[in-house]
Amino acid sequence: MPISLSIPEIRGNEWDYIKDCLDTGWVSSVGSYVDRFEKAIAARTGRRYAVATVNGTAALHMALMVAGVQPDEEVITSSVSFIAPANAIRYVGAWPVFMDADPLYWQMDPEKLESFLSKECAYRDGALHNKQTGRRIGAILPVHVLGHPLDNAIMETARAFGLTVIEDACEALGARYDDGRQAGSTGDIACFSFNGNKLITTGGGGILATDDEAWASRARSLTTQAKSDPLEYIHEEVGYNYRLTNVLAALGVAQLEQLDSYIAAKRHTAATYRDTLSTIPGIAPMVEAPWAFSTFWMFTVLVDAVEYGEDSRELMRRLRRNSIETRPLWQPLHLSPAHAGSQSYHCDVSERLYRDGLSLPCSVGLTEDQQARVIAALDPEVRSSQAGGMA
Ligand SMILES: *Cc1c(COP(=O)(O)O)cnc(C)c1O
């Protein structure tokens, strides 16, 4: 039986709530589940407002727009990330500047950020500009990577330099700091995703959350074609059709009810991996910062090719022959052909994480037997007996 990397877990009120939508005819982008989902996410993340969208990428696009990022400005974002935030920056005509990850927790490196802002940027006409390109720094868009909250020093540094912070918390719903604050609650606006591979899913969906009433209502307007009159088709500006449907929001409400049990399952899986794998020479499991409560959305290890005797891709292929699905981390965005020519700041850690990183099976529903199979396959003795095996 194959073991998947990560599959959705549907075991709560999903069927009931969706049936309710179908029975009442409220299937489209208006309906009580959209309101319920937005209120529940706002409450959960400690934000005053939330606006649901068709996906997390659309939420990022809207967040950049309401935060007022302008064409030809620059937005500092994480090099170690899924590509969505960099693409969203381009949607508003701005340019990404890729910042490296810290070597311990793999989040945007606060020291490198501070050094970039103080050495490579300068104020002109009251606004921070990149000295090399002459462009204004419009915002910073750090990513909470792999379910672990990003270092809050990023927020402090951004504030010290007067920068708006858009948090990409798409992978980190439910993650928090040791003082109880949720990932996605400490910047100016935050985005979440409910794509099929996220901790909770609506099949496809997203949300943005903020305390700023004007931003929330502008986002609500922009996601519904900026219609300014409830009856007449009058539109004050070019809008988007980005609203989540009621059926999918119903799925989201049901999934959100189970979030804490999902996080508990993920953390249990992570603890078992950490305890068993950290004794294997050359395998370094991801680490939770002392100030963090991670959801361990995607459990990842670094493989030292020399010490372990196999590099991350060889290990990936051998596990595949054992019907175990794993995945490397994302190509660092400063190396992405889609963003060729963009700037980056000393992204050597990102490149090492890409070379050595491998995410292991960690579905919420992963059984103990399945996890034991993964752990056994990583055992150095099993490795040497299977190394170089045929496909
Ligand atoms: C999943 C994800 C997104 C948004 O993805 P969608 O598929 O558009 O919902 C954005 N940023 C990061 C870091 C992600 O992992």
Coordinates of C-alpha atoms and ligand atoms in Angstrom, one line a residue:
M1 CA 0.0 0.0 0.0
P2 CA 1.5 3.4 -1.0
I3 CA 2.0 6.1 1.6
S4 CA 1.1 9.6 0.3
L5 CA 2.9 12.7 1.3
S6 CA -0.1 14.5 2.6
I7 CA -3.8 14.0 1.8
P8 CA -6.9 15.8 3.1
E9 CA -8.8 14.5 6.2
I10 CA -12.6 14.6 5.9
R11 CA -14.3 13.2 9.0
G12 CA -16.5 15.9 10.5
N13 CA -19.5 17.8 9.5
E14 CA -18.4 18.3 5.9
W15 CA -21.2 16.3 4.3
D16 CA -23.9 17.8 6.5
Y17 CA -22.9 21.4 5.9
I18 CA -22.6 20.9 2.1
K19 CA -25.9 19.1 2.0
D20 CA -27.4 22.1 3.8
C21 CA -26.1 24.4 1.0
L22 CA -27.6 22.1 -1.6
D23 CA -30.9 21.6 0.2
T24 CA -31.4 25.4 0.7
G25 CA -30.1 26.4 -2.8
W26 CA -27.4 28.7 -1.3
V27 CA -24.5 27.4 -3.4
S28 CA -22.9 30.6 -4.8
S29 CA -20.8 33.4 -3.4
V30 CA -23.5 34.7 -1.0
G31 CA -24.6 32.6 1.9
S32 CA -24.4 32.0 5.6
Y33 CA -21.4 29.7 5.5
V34 CA -19.2 32.4 3.9
D35 CA -20.1 34.7 6.8
R36 CA -19.6 31.9 9.3
F37 CA -16.3 30.9 7.8
E38 CA -15.0 34.5 7.8
K39 CA -16.0 35.1 11.4
A40 CA -14.6 31.8 12.6
I41 CA -11.2 32.5 10.9
A42 CA -11.1 36.0 12.3
A43 CA -11.8 34.7 15.8
R44 CA -9.3 31.9 15.4
T45 CA -6.5 34.1 14.2
G46 CA -7.2 37.0 16.5
R47 CA -8.2 39.5 13.7
R48 CA -11.2 41.8 13.5
Y49 CA -12.0 41.1 9.9
A50 CA -11.6 38.3 7.4
V51 CA -12.5 38.2 3.7
A52 CA -12.8 34.8 2.0
T53 CA -11.3 34.4 -1.5
V54 CA -11.1 31.7 -4.2
N55 CA -7.6 30.7 -3.2
G56 CA -4.6 31.9 -1.2
T57 CA -2.9 33.4 -4.2
A58 CA -5.9 35.7 -4.8
A59 CA -5.9 36.6 -1.1
L60 CA -2.2 37.7 -1.5
H61 CA -3.0 39.7 -4.6
M62 CA -5.8 41.5 -2.8
A63 CA -3.7 42.1 0.3
L64 CA -1.0 43.7 -1.8
M65 CA -3.7 45.9 -3.5
V66 CA -5.4 47.1 -0.3
A67 CA -2.0 47.7 1.4
G68 CA -1.4 50.1 -1.5
V69 CA 1.7 48.5 -3.1
Q70 CA 2.2 50.3 -6.4
P71 CA 3.7 49.3 -9.8
D72 CA 7.4 49.4 -9.9
E73 CA 7.8 49.3 -6.1
E74 CA 9.7 46.4 -4.5
V75 CA 8.4 43.9 -2.0
I76 CA 10.7 41.9 0.2
T77 CA 9.7 38.3 0.4
S78 CA 11.1 34.8 1.4
S79 CA 13.3 32.9 -1.0
V80 CA 12.3 29.6 0.6
S81 CA 8.6 29.4 -0.3
F82 CA 6.0 28.1 -2.7
I83 CA 5.9 30.6 -5.6
A84 CA 2.5 32.2 -4.9
P85 CA 3.7 35.3 -3.0
A86 CA 6.3 36.2 -5.6
N87 CA 3.7 35.8 -8.4
A88 CA 1.2 38.0 -6.5
I89 CA 3.8 40.7 -6.2
R90 CA 4.1 40.7 -10.0
Y91 CA 0.3 40.8 -10.4
V92 CA 0.3 44.4 -8.9
G93 CA 3.3 45.3 -11.1
A94 CA 5.8 45.4 -8.2
W95 CA 9.1 43.4 -8.0
P96 CA 10.1 40.8 -5.5
V97 CA 13.4 41.1 -3.6
F98 CA 14.2 37.6 -2.2
M99 CA 15.5 37.4 1.3
D100 CA 17.3 34.3 2.7
A101 CA 16.1 31.9 5.3
D102 CA 17.7 31.4 8.7
P103 CA 19.6 28.2 9.0
L104 CA 17.8 27.0 12.2
Y105 CA 14.1 27.4 11.6
W106 CA 14.1 28.1 7.9
Q107 CA 12.0 31.3 8.2
M108 CA 13.0 34.7 6.7
D109 CA 16.3 35.6 8.4
P110 CA 15.8 38.7 10.6
E111 CA 19.5 39.6 10.7
K112 CA 19.8 39.6 6.9
L113 CA 16.6 41.6 6.6
E114 CA 18.0 44.2 9.0
S115 CA 21.3 44.3 7.2
F116 CA 19.6 44.7 3.8
L117 CA 17.3 47.5 5.0
S118 CA 20.1 49.4 6.8
K119 CA 22.9 48.9 4.3
E120 CA 21.2 48.6 0.9
C121 CA 18.3 51.0 1.4
A122 CA 18.0 54.7 2.2
Y123 CA 15.2 57.2 2.9
R124 CA 14.3 59.6 0.1
D125 CA 11.3 61.9 0.4
G126 CA 10.3 60.1 3.6
A127 CA 10.2 56.7 2.0
L128 CA 12.6 53.8 2.0
H129 CA 14.2 53.1 -1.3
N130 CA 16.6 50.4 -2.6
K131 CA 19.8 52.3 -3.3
Q132 CA 20.8 49.9 -6.2
T133 CA 17.5 50.1 -8.2
G134 CA 16.2 53.4 -6.9
R135 CA 12.8 51.8 -6.4
R136 CA 10.7 52.4 -3.3
I137 CA 10.2 49.5 -0.9
G138 CA 6.4 49.1 -0.9
A139 CA 6.0 46.4 1.7
I140 CA 7.5 43.2 3.1
L141 CA 5.8 39.9 2.5
P142 CA 7.4 37.3 4.7
V143 CA 6.2 33.7 4.6
H144 CA 5.5 31.5 7.6
V145 CA 7.2 28.4 6.2
L146 CA 6.0 24.8 6.6
G147 CA 3.6 25.5 9.5
H148 CA 6.2 27.2 11.7
P149 CA 5.7 30.8 12.7
L150 CA 8.2 33.3 11.3
D151 CA 10.4 35.1 13.7
N152 CA 8.6 38.1 15.1
A153 CA 11.8 40.1 15.0
I154 CA 10.8 40.5 11.3
M155 CA 7.8 42.5 12.3
E156 CA 9.8 44.6 14.7
T157 CA 12.4 45.4 12.1
A158 CA 9.8 46.2 9.4
R159 CA 8.1 48.5 11.9
A160 CA 11.4 50.2 12.7
F161 CA 11.8 51.0 9.0
G162 CA 8.1 52.0 8.6
L163 CA 7.2 49.1 6.3
T164 CA 3.8 47.5 5.9
V165 CA 3.9 43.8 6.7
I166 CA 1.8 41.4 4.6
E167 CA 2.0 37.9 6.2
D168 CA 1.8 34.9 4.0
A169 CA 0.4 32.5 6.6
C170 CA -1.0 30.1 4.0
E171 CA 0.9 27.2 5.5
A172 CA 0.6 28.2 9.1
L173 CA -3.0 28.4 10.2
G174 CA -3.0 27.5 13.9
A175 CA 0.7 28.1 14.5
R176 CA 1.5 30.6 17.3
Y177 CA 4.1 32.3 19.4
D178 CA 4.8 31.4 23.0
D179 CA 2.8 34.4 24.2
G180 CA -0.3 33.0 22.5
R181 CA -0.4 35.3 19.5
Q182 CA -1.4 33.5 16.3
A183 CA 0.7 33.4 13.2
G184 CA -1.0 35.9 10.9
S185 CA -2.0 38.2 13.8
T186 CA 1.2 40.4 14.2
G187 CA 1.6 42.0 10.8
D188 CA -0.8 44.5 9.1
I189 CA -2.7 41.9 7.0
A190 CA -2.4 38.1 6.7
C191 CA -3.3 35.6 4.1
F192 CA -4.3 31.9 4.5
S193 CA -4.9 29.1 2.0
F194 CA -7.3 26.2 2.0
N195 CA -5.8 24.4 -1.0
G196 CA -6.1 20.6 -0.9
N197 CA -2.6 20.1 0.5
K198 CA -3.0 22.5 3.4
L199 CA -3.8 21.6 7.0
I200 CA -7.5 22.3 6.5
T201 CA -9.0 22.5 3.0
T202 CA -12.0 23.8 1.0
G203 CA -10.7 22.1 -2.1
G204 CA -9.5 25.5 -3.1
G205 CA -9.9 28.6 -1.1
G206 CA -8.2 31.4 0.8
I207 CA -8.8 34.2 3.1
L208 CA -7.2 37.5 4.1
A209 CA -7.4 38.8 7.7
T210 CA -6.7 42.2 9.1
D211 CA -7.7 44.6 11.8
D212 CA -8.1 47.5 9.4
E213 CA -11.7 48.1 8.6
A214 CA -11.1 50.2 5.4
W215 CA -8.7 47.5 4.0
A216 CA -11.2 44.7 4.8
S217 CA -14.1 46.5 3.1
R218 CA -12.0 47.4 0.1
A219 CA -10.9 43.8 -0.2
R220 CA -14.6 42.8 0.0
S221 CA -15.4 45.2 -2.8
L222 CA -12.4 44.3 -5.0
T223 CA -13.2 40.5 -4.7
T224 CA -16.8 41.1 -6.0
Q225 CA -16.0 43.2 -9.1
A226 CA -16.0 46.4 -7.1
K227 CA -19.7 46.8 -7.5
S228 CA -20.7 50.0 -5.7
D229 CA -24.5 49.7 -5.8
P230 CA -26.4 46.6 -4.6
L231 CA -28.9 46.9 -7.5
E232 CA -27.5 48.8 -10.4
Y233 CA -24.4 47.5 -12.1
I234 CA -22.2 50.4 -11.3
H235 CA -18.5 49.7 -10.7
E236 CA -16.2 52.4 -9.4
E237 CA -13.0 50.6 -10.4
V238 CA -11.7 47.5 -12.0
G239 CA -12.4 44.6 -9.7
Y240 CA -12.0 40.8 -9.6
N241 CA -14.3 37.8 -9.3
Y242 CA -12.4 36.3 -6.3
R243 CA -15.1 35.4 -3.8
L244 CA -15.3 31.9 -2.2
T245 CA -18.6 30.1 -2.8
N246 CA -20.9 29.1 0.0
V247 CA -20.5 25.4 -0.7
L248 CA -16.7 25.6 -0.3
A249 CA -17.1 27.8 2.8
A250 CA -19.3 25.1 4.3
L251 CA -16.5 22.7 3.8
G252 CA -14.2 25.2 5.5
V253 CA -16.5 25.7 8.5
A254 CA -16.5 21.9 9.0
Q255 CA -12.8 21.6 8.6
L256 CA -12.0 24.5 10.9
E257 CA -14.0 22.7 13.7
Q258 CA -11.4 20.0 13.5
L259 CA -8.3 22.2 13.3
D260 CA -7.0 21.5 16.8
S261 CA -7.3 17.8 16.5
Y262 CA -5.4 18.0 13.2
I263 CA -2.7 20.0 14.8
A264 CA -2.4 17.5 17.6
A265 CA -2.0 14.7 15.1
K266 CA 0.6 16.6 13.1
R267 CA 2.6 17.4 16.3
H268 CA 2.4 13.8 17.4
T269 CA 3.7 12.6 14.0
A270 CA 6.5 15.2 14.2
A271 CA 7.5 14.2 17.7
T272 CA 7.8 10.6 16.6
Y273 CA 9.9 11.5 13.5
R274 CA 12.1 13.7 15.6
D275 CA 12.8 11.2 18.3
T276 CA 13.5 8.3 15.9
L277 CA 15.2 10.1 13.0
S278 CA 17.5 12.4 15.0
T279 CA 19.6 9.4 16.0
I280 CA 20.4 8.7 12.3
P281 CA 23.7 10.1 11.2
G282 CA 23.2 12.6 8.3
I283 CA 19.5 13.1 8.9
A284 CA 18.5 16.4 10.6
P285 CA 14.8 16.8 11.3
M286 CA 13.2 20.2 11.3
V287 CA 13.4 22.1 14.6
E288 CA 10.8 24.1 16.5
A289 CA 12.0 27.4 17.9
P290 CA 11.7 27.7 21.7
W291 CA 9.4 30.7 21.1
A292 CA 7.2 28.8 18.6
F293 CA 4.3 26.4 18.5
S294 CA 4.5 24.9 15.1
T295 CA 1.7 22.9 13.3
F296 CA 4.4 20.9 11.5
W297 CA 2.3 21.2 8.4
M298 CA 4.9 19.5 6.2
F299 CA 7.5 17.5 8.2
T300 CA 10.9 18.0 6.5
V301 CA 14.4 16.7 7.1
L302 CA 17.8 17.7 5.8
V303 CA 19.8 14.9 4.3
D304 CA 23.6 15.2 4.5
A305 CA 24.7 13.2 1.4
V306 CA 28.1 12.3 2.7
E307 CA 27.1 11.4 6.2
Y308 CA 23.9 9.6 5.3
G309 CA 25.4 7.9 2.2
E310 CA 22.6 9.0 -0.1
D311 CA 21.6 12.5 -1.1
S312 CA 18.0 13.8 -0.8
R313 CA 17.0 13.0 -4.3
E314 CA 18.5 9.5 -4.2
L315 CA 16.6 9.0 -0.9
M316 CA 13.4 10.3 -2.5
R317 CA 13.8 7.8 -5.4
R318 CA 14.6 4.9 -3.1
L319 CA 11.5 5.6 -0.9
R320 CA 9.4 5.8 -4.0
R321 CA 10.5 2.3 -4.9
N322 CA 9.2 1.4 -1.4
S323 CA 5.9 3.1 -2.3
I324 CA 6.6 6.0 0.0
E325 CA 5.9 9.5 -1.4
T326 CA 8.3 12.3 -0.4
R327 CA 9.0 15.7 -1.9
P328 CA 11.9 18.2 -2.0
L329 CA 11.4 21.7 -0.8
W330 CA 10.6 24.4 -3.4
Q331 CA 13.2 25.6 -5.8
P332 CA 14.4 28.8 -4.1
L333 CA 12.5 31.7 -5.7
H334 CA 15.6 33.7 -6.6
L335 CA 16.6 30.8 -8.8
S336 CA 13.1 30.4 -10.4
P337 CA 13.0 31.0 -14.2
A338 CA 9.6 32.7 -13.6
H339 CA 11.4 35.4 -11.6
A340 CA 14.7 35.5 -13.5
G341 CA 16.6 38.7 -13.1
S342 CA 15.0 39.5 -9.7
Q343 CA 17.1 40.6 -6.8
S344 CA 18.1 38.5 -3.9
Y345 CA 20.1 39.0 -0.7
H346 CA 22.7 36.3 0.2
C347 CA 20.4 33.4 -0.3
D348 CA 23.0 30.7 0.4
V349 CA 20.9 29.0 3.2
S350 CA 17.9 28.7 0.8
E351 CA 20.1 26.9 -1.7
R352 CA 21.3 24.4 0.9
L353 CA 17.7 23.8 2.1
Y354 CA 16.7 23.1 -1.5
R355 CA 19.6 20.7 -2.1
D356 CA 19.2 18.7 1.2
G357 CA 15.5 19.1 2.1
L358 CA 13.0 16.3 1.9
S359 CA 9.4 16.3 3.2
L360 CA 8.1 13.0 4.6
P361 CA 4.6 11.6 4.7
C362 CA 2.6 13.5 7.3
S363 CA -1.1 13.3 6.5
V364 CA -3.3 14.0 9.5
G365 CA -4.6 10.5 9.0
L366 CA -1.1 8.9 8.8
T367 CA -1.3 5.7 10.9
E368 CA 1.4 4.4 13.3
D369 CA 2.1 1.5 11.0
Q370 CA 2.6 3.7 8.0
Q371 CA 4.9 6.0 9.9
A372 CA 6.9 3.0 11.2
R373 CA 7.3 1.9 7.6
V374 CA 8.8 5.3 6.6
I375 CA 11.1 5.3 9.6
A376 CA 12.3 1.8 8.9
A377 CA 13.0 2.7 5.3
L378 CA 15.3 5.5 6.5
D379 CA 17.3 3.2 8.7
P380 CA 21.0 3.2 7.6
E381 CA 21.1 -0.6 7.4
V382 CA 18.0 -0.7 5.2
R383 CA 19.6 2.1 3.2
S384 CA 22.8 0.1 2.5
S385 CA 20.9 -3.0 1.6
Q386 CA 18.7 -1.1 -0.8
A387 CA 21.1 1.5 -2.2
G388 CA 21.4 1.5 -5.9
G389 CA 18.4 -0.9 -6.2
M390 CA 16.5 -1.0 -9.5
A391 CA 13.4 1.0 -10.0
Ligands
LIG1 C1 -0.4 27.3 -0.6 C2 0.3 28.6 -0.5 C3 -0.2 29.7 -1.1 C4 -1.5 29.9 -1.7 O1 -1.9 28.8 -2.5 P1 -3.3 28.7 -3.2 O2 -3.1 27.4 -3.9 O3 -3.5 29.8 -4.2 O4 -4.4 28.6 -2.2 C5 0.5 30.9 -0.9 N1 1.7 30.9 -0.3 C6 2.2 29.8 0.3 C7 3.5 29.9 1.0 C8 1.6 28.6 0.1 O5 2.1 27.5 0.6

